[in-house]
Coordinates of C-alpha atoms in Angstrom, one line a residue:
X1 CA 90.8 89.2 128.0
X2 CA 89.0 91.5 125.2
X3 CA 89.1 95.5 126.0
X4 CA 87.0 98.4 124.3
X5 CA 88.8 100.2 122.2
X6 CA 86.3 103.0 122.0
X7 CA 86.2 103.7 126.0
X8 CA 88.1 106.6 127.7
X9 CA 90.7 105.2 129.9
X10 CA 93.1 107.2 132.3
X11 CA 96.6 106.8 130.8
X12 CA 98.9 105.9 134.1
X13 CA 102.3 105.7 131.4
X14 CA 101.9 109.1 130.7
X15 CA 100.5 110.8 134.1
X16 CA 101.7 113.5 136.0
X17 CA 98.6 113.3 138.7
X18 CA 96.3 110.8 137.8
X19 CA 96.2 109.9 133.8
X20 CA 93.2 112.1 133.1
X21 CA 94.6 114.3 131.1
X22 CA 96.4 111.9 129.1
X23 CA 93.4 109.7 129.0
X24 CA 91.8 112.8 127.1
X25 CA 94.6 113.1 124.8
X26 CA 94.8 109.2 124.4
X27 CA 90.9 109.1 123.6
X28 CA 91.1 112.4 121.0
X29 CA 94.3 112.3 119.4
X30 CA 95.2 115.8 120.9
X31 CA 98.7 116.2 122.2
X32 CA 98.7 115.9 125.7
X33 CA 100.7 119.2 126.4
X34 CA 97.8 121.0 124.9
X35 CA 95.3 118.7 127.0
X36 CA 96.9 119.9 130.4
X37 CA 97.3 123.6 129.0
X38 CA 93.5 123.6 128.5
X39 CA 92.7 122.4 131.6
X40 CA 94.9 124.6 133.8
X41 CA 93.5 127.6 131.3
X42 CA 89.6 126.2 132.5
X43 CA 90.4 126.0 136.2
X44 CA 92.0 129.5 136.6
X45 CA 89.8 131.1 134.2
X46 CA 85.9 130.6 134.6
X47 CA 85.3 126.8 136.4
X48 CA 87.6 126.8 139.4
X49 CA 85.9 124.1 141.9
X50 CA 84.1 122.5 138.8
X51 CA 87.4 121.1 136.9
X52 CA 88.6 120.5 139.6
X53 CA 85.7 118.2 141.2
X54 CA 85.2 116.9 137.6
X55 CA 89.0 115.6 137.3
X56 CA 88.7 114.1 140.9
X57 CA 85.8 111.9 139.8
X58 CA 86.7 111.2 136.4
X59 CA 90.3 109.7 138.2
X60 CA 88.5 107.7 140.7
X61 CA 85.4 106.2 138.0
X62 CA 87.5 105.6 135.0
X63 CA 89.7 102.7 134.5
X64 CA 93.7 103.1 133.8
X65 CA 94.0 101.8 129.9
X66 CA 95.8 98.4 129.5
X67 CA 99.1 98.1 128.3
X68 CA 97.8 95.6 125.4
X69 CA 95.0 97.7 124.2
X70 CA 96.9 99.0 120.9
X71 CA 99.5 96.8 118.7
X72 CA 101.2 99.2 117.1
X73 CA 101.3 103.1 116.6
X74 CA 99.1 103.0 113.1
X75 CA 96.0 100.4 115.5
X76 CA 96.6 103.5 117.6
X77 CA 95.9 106.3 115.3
X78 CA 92.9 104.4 113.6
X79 CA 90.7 103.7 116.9
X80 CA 91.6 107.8 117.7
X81 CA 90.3 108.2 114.1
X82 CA 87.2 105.8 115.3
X83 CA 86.7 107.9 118.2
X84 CA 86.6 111.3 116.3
X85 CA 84.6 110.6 113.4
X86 CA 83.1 107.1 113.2
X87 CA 81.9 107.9 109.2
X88 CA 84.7 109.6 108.4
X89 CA 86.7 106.4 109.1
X90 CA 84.1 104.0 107.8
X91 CA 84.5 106.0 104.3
X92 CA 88.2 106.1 104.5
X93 CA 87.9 102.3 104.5
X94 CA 85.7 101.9 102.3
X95 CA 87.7 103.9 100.0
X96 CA 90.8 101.6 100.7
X97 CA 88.9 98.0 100.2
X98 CA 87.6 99.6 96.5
X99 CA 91.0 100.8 95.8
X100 CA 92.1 97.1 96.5
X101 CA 89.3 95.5 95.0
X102 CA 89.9 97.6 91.5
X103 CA 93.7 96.6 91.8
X104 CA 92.3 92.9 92.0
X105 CA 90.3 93.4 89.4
X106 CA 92.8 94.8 87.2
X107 CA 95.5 92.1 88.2
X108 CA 92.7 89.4 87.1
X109 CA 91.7 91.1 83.5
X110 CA 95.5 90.8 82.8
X111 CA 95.9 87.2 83.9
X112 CA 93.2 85.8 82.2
X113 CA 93.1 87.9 78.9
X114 CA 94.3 86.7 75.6
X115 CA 98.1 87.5 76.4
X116 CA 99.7 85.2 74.0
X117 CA 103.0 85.4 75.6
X118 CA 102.6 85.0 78.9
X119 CA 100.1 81.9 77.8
X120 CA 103.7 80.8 76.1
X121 CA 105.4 81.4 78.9
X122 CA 103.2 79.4 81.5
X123 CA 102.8 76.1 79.1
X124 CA 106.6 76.5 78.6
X125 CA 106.9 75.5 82.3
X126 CA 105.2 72.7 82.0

């Protein structure tokens, strides 16, 4: 079974009422103390019954996130990177598959330039 890595799902593991709030910090990266912080901050300052009503339906229309949807902390990170800035992480990986592809490119020039010794070397295993 295939899950979206790019959805917002509540985060059970990490709940203290119903995972919304570390959904959020799960989807954004954000610490999750400072997720909760903001939302207390919002209810008692200006939206009262709004936050509230808004966290009631997010909990009960969002799916909890499932326990295979990340292989590692890094697969983690890079889908919250996804999630933040789309570009920004196509560029980054760009940047990394030209890095590799001049490192390939430089290994190749050296192995198939006129380097007498290692030639000597090669048709001395032979």
């Amino acid at each position: 079974m295939t899950f979206s890595r790019t959805k917002f799902y509540l985060d059970k593991r990490r709940a203290k009422w119903s995972g919304v709030c570390a959904g959020i910090a799960d989807y954004t990266g954000i610490n999750v103390f400072w997720v909760r912080i903001a939302a207390v901050i919002a209810t008692i300052t200006f939206a009262f019954p709004w936050t509230l009503l808004a966290y009631w339906v997010a909990a009960k229309t969002f799916d909890p996130k499932p326990s295979e949807l990340y292989g590692s902390i890094e697969d983690q990170q890079f889908w919250q990177g996804v999630r933040q800035s789309p570009r920004r992480t196509a560029r980054d990986v760009k940047s990394r598959f030209r890095e590799i592809d001049r490192r390939l490119a430089d290994m190749e020039l050296y192995y198939t330039s006129k380097n007498t010794t290692l030639s000597n070397e090669i048709e001395s295993l032979r």
